[in-house]
Coordinates of C-alpha atoms (C1' of nucleotides) in Angstrom, one line a residue:
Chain L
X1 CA -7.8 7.9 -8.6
X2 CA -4.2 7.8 -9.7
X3 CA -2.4 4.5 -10.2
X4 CA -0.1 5.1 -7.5
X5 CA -2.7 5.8 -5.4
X6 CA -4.4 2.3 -6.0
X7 CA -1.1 0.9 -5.6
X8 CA -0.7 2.6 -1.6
X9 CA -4.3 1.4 -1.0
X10 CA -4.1 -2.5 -2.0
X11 CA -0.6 -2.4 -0.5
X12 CA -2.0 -0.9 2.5
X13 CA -4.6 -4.3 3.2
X14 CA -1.7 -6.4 2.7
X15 CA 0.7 -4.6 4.9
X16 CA -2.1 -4.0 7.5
X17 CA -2.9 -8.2 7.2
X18 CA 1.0 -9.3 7.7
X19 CA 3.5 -6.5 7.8
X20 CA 5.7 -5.5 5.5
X21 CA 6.8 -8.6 3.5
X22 CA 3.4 -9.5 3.2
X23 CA 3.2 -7.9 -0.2
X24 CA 5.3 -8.0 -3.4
X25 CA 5.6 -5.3 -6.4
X26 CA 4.6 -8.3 -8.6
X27 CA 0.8 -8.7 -6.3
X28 CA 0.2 -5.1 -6.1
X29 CA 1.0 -4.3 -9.8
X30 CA -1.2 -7.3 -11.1
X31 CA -3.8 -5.8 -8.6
X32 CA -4.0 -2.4 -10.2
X33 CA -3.7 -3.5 -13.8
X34 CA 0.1 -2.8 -14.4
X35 CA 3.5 -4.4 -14.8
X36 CA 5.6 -4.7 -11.3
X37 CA 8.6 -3.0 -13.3
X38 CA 5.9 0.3 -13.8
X39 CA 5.9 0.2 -9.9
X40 CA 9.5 1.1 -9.8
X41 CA 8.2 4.4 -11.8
X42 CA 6.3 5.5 -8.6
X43 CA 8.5 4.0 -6.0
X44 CA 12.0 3.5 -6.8
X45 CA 12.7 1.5 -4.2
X46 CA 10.3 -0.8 -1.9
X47 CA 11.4 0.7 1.0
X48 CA 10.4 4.3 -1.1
X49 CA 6.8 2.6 -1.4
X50 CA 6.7 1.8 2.6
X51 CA 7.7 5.1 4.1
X52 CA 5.4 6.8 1.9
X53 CA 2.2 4.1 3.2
X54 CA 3.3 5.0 6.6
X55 CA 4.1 9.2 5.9
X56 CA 0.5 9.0 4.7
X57 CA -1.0 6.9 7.3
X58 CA 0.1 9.0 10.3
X59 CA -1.5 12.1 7.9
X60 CA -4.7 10.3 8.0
X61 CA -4.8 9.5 11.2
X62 CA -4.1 12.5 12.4
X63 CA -6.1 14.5 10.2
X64 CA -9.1 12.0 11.4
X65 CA -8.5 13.2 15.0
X66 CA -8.7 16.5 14.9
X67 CA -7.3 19.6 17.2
X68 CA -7.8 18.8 20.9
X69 CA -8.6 22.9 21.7
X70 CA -11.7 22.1 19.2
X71 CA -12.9 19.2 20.4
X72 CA -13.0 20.9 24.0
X73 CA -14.5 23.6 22.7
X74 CA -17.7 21.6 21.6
X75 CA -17.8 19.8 25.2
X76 CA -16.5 16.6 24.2
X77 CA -13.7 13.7 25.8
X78 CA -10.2 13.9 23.1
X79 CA -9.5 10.7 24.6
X80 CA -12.9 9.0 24.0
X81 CA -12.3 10.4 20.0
X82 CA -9.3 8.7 20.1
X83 CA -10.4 5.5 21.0
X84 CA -13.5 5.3 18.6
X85 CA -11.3 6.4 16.4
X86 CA -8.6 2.7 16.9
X87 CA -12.0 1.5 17.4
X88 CA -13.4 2.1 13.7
X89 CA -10.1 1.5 12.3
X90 CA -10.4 -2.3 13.7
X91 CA -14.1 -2.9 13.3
X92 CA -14.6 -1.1 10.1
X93 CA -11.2 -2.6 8.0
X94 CA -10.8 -5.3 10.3
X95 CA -7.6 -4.6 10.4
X96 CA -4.9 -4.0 13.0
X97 CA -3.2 -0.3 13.0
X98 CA -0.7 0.0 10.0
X99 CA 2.1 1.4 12.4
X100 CA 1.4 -0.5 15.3
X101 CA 2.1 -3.7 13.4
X102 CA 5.1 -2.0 11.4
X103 CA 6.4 -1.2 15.1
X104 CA 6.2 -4.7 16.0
X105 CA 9.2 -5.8 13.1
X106 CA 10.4 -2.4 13.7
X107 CA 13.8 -4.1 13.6
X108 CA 13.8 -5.5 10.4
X109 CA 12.7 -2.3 8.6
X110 CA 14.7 -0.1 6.2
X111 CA 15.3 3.0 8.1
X112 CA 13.1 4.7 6.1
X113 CA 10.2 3.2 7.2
X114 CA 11.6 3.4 10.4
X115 CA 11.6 7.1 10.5
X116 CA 8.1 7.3 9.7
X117 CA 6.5 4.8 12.3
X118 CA 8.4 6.9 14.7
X119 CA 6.9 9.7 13.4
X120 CA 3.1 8.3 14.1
X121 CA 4.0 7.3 17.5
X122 CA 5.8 10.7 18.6
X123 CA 2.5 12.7 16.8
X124 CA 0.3 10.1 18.7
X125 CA 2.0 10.6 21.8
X126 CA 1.8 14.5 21.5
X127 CA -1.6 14.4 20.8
X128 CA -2.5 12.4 23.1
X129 CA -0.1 14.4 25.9
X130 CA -2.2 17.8 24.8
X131 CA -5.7 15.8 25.5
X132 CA -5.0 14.4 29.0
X133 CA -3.3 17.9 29.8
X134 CA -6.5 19.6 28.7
X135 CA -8.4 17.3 30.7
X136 CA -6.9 18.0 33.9
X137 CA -5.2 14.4 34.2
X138 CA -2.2 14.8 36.7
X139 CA 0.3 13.2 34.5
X140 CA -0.3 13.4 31.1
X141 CA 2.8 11.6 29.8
X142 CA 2.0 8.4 31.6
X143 CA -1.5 8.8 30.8
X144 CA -0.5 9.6 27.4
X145 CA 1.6 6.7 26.8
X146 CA -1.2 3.6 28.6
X147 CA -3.7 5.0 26.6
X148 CA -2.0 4.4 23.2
X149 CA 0.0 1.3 24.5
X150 CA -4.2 -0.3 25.7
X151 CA -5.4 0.2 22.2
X152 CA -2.6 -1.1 20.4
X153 CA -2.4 -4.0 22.6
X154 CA -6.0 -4.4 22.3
X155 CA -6.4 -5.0 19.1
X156 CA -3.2 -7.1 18.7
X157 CA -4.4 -9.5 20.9
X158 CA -8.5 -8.7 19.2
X159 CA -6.5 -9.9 15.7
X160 CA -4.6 -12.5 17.3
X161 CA -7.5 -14.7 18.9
X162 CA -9.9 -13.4 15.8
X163 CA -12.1 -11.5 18.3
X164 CA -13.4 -8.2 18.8
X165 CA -15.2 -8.6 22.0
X166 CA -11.5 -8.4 23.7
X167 CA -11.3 -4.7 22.0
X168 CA -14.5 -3.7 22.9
X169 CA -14.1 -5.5 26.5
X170 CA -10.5 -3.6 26.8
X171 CA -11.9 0.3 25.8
X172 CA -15.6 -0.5 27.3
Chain W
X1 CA 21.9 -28.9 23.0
X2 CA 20.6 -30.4 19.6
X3 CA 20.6 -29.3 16.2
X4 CA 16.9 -29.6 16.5
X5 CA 16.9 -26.9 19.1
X6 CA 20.0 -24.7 17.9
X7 CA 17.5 -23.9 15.1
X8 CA 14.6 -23.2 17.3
X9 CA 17.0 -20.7 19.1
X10 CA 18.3 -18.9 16.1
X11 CA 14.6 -18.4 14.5
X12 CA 12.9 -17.4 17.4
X13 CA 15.3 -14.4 17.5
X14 CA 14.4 -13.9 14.0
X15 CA 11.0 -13.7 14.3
X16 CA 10.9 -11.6 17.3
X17 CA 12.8 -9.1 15.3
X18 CA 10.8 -9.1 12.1
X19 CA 7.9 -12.1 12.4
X20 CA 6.9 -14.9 10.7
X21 CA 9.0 -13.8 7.1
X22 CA 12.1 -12.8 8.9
X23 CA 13.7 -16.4 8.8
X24 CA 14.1 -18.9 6.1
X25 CA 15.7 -22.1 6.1
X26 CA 18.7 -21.0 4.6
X27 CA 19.6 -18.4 6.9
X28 CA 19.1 -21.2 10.2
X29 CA 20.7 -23.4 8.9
X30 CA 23.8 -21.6 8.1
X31 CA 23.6 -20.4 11.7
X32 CA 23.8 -23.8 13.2
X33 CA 26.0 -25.1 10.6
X34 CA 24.1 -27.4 8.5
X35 CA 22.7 -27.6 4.6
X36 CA 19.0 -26.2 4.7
X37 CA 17.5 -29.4 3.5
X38 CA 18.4 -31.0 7.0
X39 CA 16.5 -28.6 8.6
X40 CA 13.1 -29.7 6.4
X41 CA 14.2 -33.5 8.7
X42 CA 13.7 -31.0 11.8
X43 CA 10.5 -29.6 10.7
X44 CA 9.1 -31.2 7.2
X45 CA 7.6 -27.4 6.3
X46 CA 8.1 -24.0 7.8
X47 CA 4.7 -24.0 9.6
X48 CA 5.6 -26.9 11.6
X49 CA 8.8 -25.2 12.6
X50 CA 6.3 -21.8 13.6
X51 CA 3.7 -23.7 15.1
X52 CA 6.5 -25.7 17.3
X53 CA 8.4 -21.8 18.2
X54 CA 4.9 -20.7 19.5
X55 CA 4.4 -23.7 21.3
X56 CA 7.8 -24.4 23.1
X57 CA 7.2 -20.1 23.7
X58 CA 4.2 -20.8 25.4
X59 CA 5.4 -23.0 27.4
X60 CA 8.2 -21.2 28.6
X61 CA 6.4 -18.0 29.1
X62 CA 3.6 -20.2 31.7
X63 CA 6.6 -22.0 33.2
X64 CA 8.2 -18.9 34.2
X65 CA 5.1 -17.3 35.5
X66 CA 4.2 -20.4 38.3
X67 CA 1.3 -20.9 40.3
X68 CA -1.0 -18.0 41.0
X69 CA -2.0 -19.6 44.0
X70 CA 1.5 -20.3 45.0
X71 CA 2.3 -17.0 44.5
X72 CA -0.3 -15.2 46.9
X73 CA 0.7 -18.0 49.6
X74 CA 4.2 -16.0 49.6
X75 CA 2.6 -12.8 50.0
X76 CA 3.5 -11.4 46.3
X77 CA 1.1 -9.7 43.8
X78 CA 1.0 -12.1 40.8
X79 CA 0.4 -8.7 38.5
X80 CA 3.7 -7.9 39.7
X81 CA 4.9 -10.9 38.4
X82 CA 3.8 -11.0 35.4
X83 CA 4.6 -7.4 34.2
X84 CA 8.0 -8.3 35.6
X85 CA 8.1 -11.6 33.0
X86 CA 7.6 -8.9 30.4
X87 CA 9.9 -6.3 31.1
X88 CA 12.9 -9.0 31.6
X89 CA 11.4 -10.2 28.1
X90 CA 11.9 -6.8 26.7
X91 CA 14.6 -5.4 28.6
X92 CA 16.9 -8.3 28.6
X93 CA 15.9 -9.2 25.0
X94 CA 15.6 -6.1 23.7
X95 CA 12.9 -8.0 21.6
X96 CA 9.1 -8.0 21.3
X97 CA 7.2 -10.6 22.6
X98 CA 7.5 -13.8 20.3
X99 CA 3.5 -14.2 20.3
X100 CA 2.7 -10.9 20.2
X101 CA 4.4 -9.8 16.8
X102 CA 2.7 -13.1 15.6
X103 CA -0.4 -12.3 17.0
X104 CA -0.3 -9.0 15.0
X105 CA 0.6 -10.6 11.7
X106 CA -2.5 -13.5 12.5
X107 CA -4.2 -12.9 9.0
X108 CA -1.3 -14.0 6.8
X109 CA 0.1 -16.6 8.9
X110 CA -0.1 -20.5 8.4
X111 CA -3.1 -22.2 10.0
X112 CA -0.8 -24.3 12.3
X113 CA 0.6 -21.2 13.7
X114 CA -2.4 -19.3 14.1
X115 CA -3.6 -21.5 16.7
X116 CA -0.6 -21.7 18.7
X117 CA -0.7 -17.8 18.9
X118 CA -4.5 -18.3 19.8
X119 CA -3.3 -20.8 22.7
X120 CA -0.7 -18.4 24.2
X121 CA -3.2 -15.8 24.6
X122 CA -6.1 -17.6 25.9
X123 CA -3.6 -19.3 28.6
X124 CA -2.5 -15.7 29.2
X125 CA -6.1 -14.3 29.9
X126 CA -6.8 -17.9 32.0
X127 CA -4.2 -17.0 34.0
X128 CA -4.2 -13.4 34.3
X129 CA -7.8 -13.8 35.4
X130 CA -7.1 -16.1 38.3
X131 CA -4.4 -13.5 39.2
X132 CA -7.0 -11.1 39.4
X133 CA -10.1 -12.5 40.8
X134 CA -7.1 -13.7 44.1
X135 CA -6.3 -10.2 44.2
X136 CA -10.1 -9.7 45.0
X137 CA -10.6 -7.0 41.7
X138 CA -14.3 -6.7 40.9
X139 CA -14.4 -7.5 37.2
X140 CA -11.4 -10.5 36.7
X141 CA -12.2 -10.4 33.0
X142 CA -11.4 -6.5 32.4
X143 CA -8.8 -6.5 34.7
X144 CA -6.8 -9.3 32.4
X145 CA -7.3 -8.0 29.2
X146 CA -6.4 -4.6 29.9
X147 CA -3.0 -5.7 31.9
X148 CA -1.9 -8.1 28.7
X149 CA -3.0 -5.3 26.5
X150 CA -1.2 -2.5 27.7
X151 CA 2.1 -5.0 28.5
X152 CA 2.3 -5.7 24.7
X153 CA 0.8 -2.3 23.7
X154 CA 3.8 -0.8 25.7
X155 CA 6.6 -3.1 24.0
X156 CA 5.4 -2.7 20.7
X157 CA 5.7 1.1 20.9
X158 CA 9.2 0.8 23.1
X159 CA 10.0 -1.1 20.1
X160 CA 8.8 1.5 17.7
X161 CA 10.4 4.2 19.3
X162 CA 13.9 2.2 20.1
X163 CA 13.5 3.5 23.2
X164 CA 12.5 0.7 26.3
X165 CA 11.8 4.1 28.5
X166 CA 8.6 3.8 27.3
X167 CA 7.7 0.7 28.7
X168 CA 8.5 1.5 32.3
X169 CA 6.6 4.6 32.2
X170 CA 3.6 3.0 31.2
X171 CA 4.3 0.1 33.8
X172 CA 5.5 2.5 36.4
Chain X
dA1 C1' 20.3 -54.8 9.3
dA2 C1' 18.1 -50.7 10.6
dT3 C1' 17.8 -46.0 11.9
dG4 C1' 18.9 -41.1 12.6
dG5 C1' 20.8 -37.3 10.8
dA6 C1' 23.1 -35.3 7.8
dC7 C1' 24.5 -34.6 2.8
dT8 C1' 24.3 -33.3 -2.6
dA9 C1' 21.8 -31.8 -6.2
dT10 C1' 17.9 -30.0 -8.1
dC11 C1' 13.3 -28.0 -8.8
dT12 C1' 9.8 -24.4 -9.4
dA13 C1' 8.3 -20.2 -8.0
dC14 C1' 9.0 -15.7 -6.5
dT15 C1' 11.9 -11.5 -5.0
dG16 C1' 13.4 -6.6 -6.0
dT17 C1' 15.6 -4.4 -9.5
dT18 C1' 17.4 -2.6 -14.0
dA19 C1' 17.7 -1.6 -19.0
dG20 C1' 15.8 -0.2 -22.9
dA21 C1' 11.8 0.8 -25.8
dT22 C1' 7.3 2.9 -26.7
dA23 C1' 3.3 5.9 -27.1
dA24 C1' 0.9 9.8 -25.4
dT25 C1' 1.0 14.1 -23.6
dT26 C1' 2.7 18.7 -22.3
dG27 C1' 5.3 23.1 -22.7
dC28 C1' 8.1 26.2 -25.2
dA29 C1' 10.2 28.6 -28.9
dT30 C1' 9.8 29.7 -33.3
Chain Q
dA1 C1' 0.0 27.3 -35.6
dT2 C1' 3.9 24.4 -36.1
dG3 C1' 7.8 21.8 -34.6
dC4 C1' 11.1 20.3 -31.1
dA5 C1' 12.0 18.7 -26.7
dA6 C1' 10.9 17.0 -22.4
dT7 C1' 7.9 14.4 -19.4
dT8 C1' 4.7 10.8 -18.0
dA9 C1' 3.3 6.3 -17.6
dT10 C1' 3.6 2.3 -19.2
dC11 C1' 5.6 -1.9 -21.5
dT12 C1' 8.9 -6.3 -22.5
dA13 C1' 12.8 -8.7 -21.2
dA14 C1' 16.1 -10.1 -18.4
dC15 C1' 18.9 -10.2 -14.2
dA16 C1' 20.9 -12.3 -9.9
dG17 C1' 19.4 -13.8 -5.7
dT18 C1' 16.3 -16.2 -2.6
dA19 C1' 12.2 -18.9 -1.2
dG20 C1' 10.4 -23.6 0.5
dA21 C1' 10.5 -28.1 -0.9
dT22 C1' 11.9 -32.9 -2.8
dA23 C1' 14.6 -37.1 -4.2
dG24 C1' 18.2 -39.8 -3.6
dT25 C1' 22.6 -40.8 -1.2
dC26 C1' 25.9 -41.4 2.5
dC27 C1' 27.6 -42.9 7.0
dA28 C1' 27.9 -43.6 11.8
dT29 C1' 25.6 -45.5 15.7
dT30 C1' 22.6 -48.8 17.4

DNA sequence: AATGGACTATCTACTGTTAGATAATTGCAT
DNA sequence: ATGCAATTATCTAACAGTAGATAGTCCATT
């Protein structure tokens, strides 16, 4: 793996654990073995370094969920992927949603980074429109948006009092 | 009003733009028109100023909610109320919720302010739980997580988006 | 006289960023 | 195959600005 790929991944923990101030070009560079001046080889700018965390993110995530049409081809629930899938993401990492919490200081973002946490919720919220649709739900925009809005508040609050039974109780 | 609680004012708006990293002593203290080492005779270190935001927050937040019990005696759903708290919170605001962006950045945040974040969301569930089990719904606990959880899911993402449209569909 | 609330001045540590240099590698034209 | 040029990935050094925090001083009110 590639240097600036070790450099999106430790970045990654740190942003996922406090946002986007939560890590430095000096931390991530001493993390991967280089100089934080070498960063500015990968990333020009720090705000270059947290679009492309989140572009890649919302790739990931979606690439984890799949195509609706498929999944009700085999016979199963889009929705219930979706949740185990925010379900892994906080069990497994421990960690809340990379975009939810960049959402939350949306406002003190570069516009760059901006752009691409819109971009993960408007995906999300497509996705999530197709699944309800294709499950017969009368109303798949509000659908669409309480089932997104319930898992990212779930595991806000799950980080918040350092408890997972609240996730688990919220999707059960 | 005091200094004391000029800066409060000007930092909680701050942090409910960008968290706990969005304000330093320099920049409140310009605001309110002092030097920033008076502010450290306010709040010896910037975790007692946090911890003291989330607390006087709190506070408010219950204050403006009232009684459950006072509310069924005049015939009002105290869900209503509540969701109502938030969307003024959001609407009128246009911020997130002060707790819940704090909440989501838990892992890198002082000690003194975790627990204040923890105590607004236990007294949240407390009450929203009481709310519930008067409104006669069969599983109290459920019932409150999943109303606080989509209420912050829903700003988070109106936030995201920039667009508060969001929130009343999902609260529709 | 004592206290509250501010001040000036300073400290150390860290921030993102830039300049300029270096070595290793790659691609192309001779 | 050799030689030239460009590219890649890193380095050292330095920059100006900001961070939270501390020590010591001043002055008005009590």
């Amino acid at each position: 793996m590639s240097k600036k790929d070790d450099l999106l991944k430790v970045a990654e923990v740190k942003v996922r654990q406090g946002g986007y101030n939560n890590f430095s070009f000096r931390e991530i560079a001493n993390e991967v073995g280089i100089k934080s001046a070498s960063v500015h080889y990968h990333f020009p700018t720090k705000a270059d370094l947290g679009a492309e965390l989140a572009h890649q993110y919302t790739d990931a995530f979606l690439a984890a969920l799949g195509d609706v049409d498929e999944i009700k081809a085999r016979g199963e629930n889009p929705i219930d992927i979706y949740t185990q899938i925010f379900r892994g993401a906080l069990l497994t990492d421990d960690k809340m949603c990379l975009c939810g919490l960049l959402g939350a200081q949306n406002e003190s973002l570069p516009e760059k980074v901006q752009i691409e946490v819109k971009r993960f919720f408007a995906k999300n919220l497509t996705w999530l429109q197709a699944a309800h649709k294709a499950n017969g739900e009368a109303d798949p925009e509000y659908a669409a948006i309480t089932t997104v809005s319930l898992l990212e508040g779930a595991m806000m609050i799950s980080k918040a009092l350092n408890d997972h039974s609240y996730f688990k109780l919220a999707t059960q």
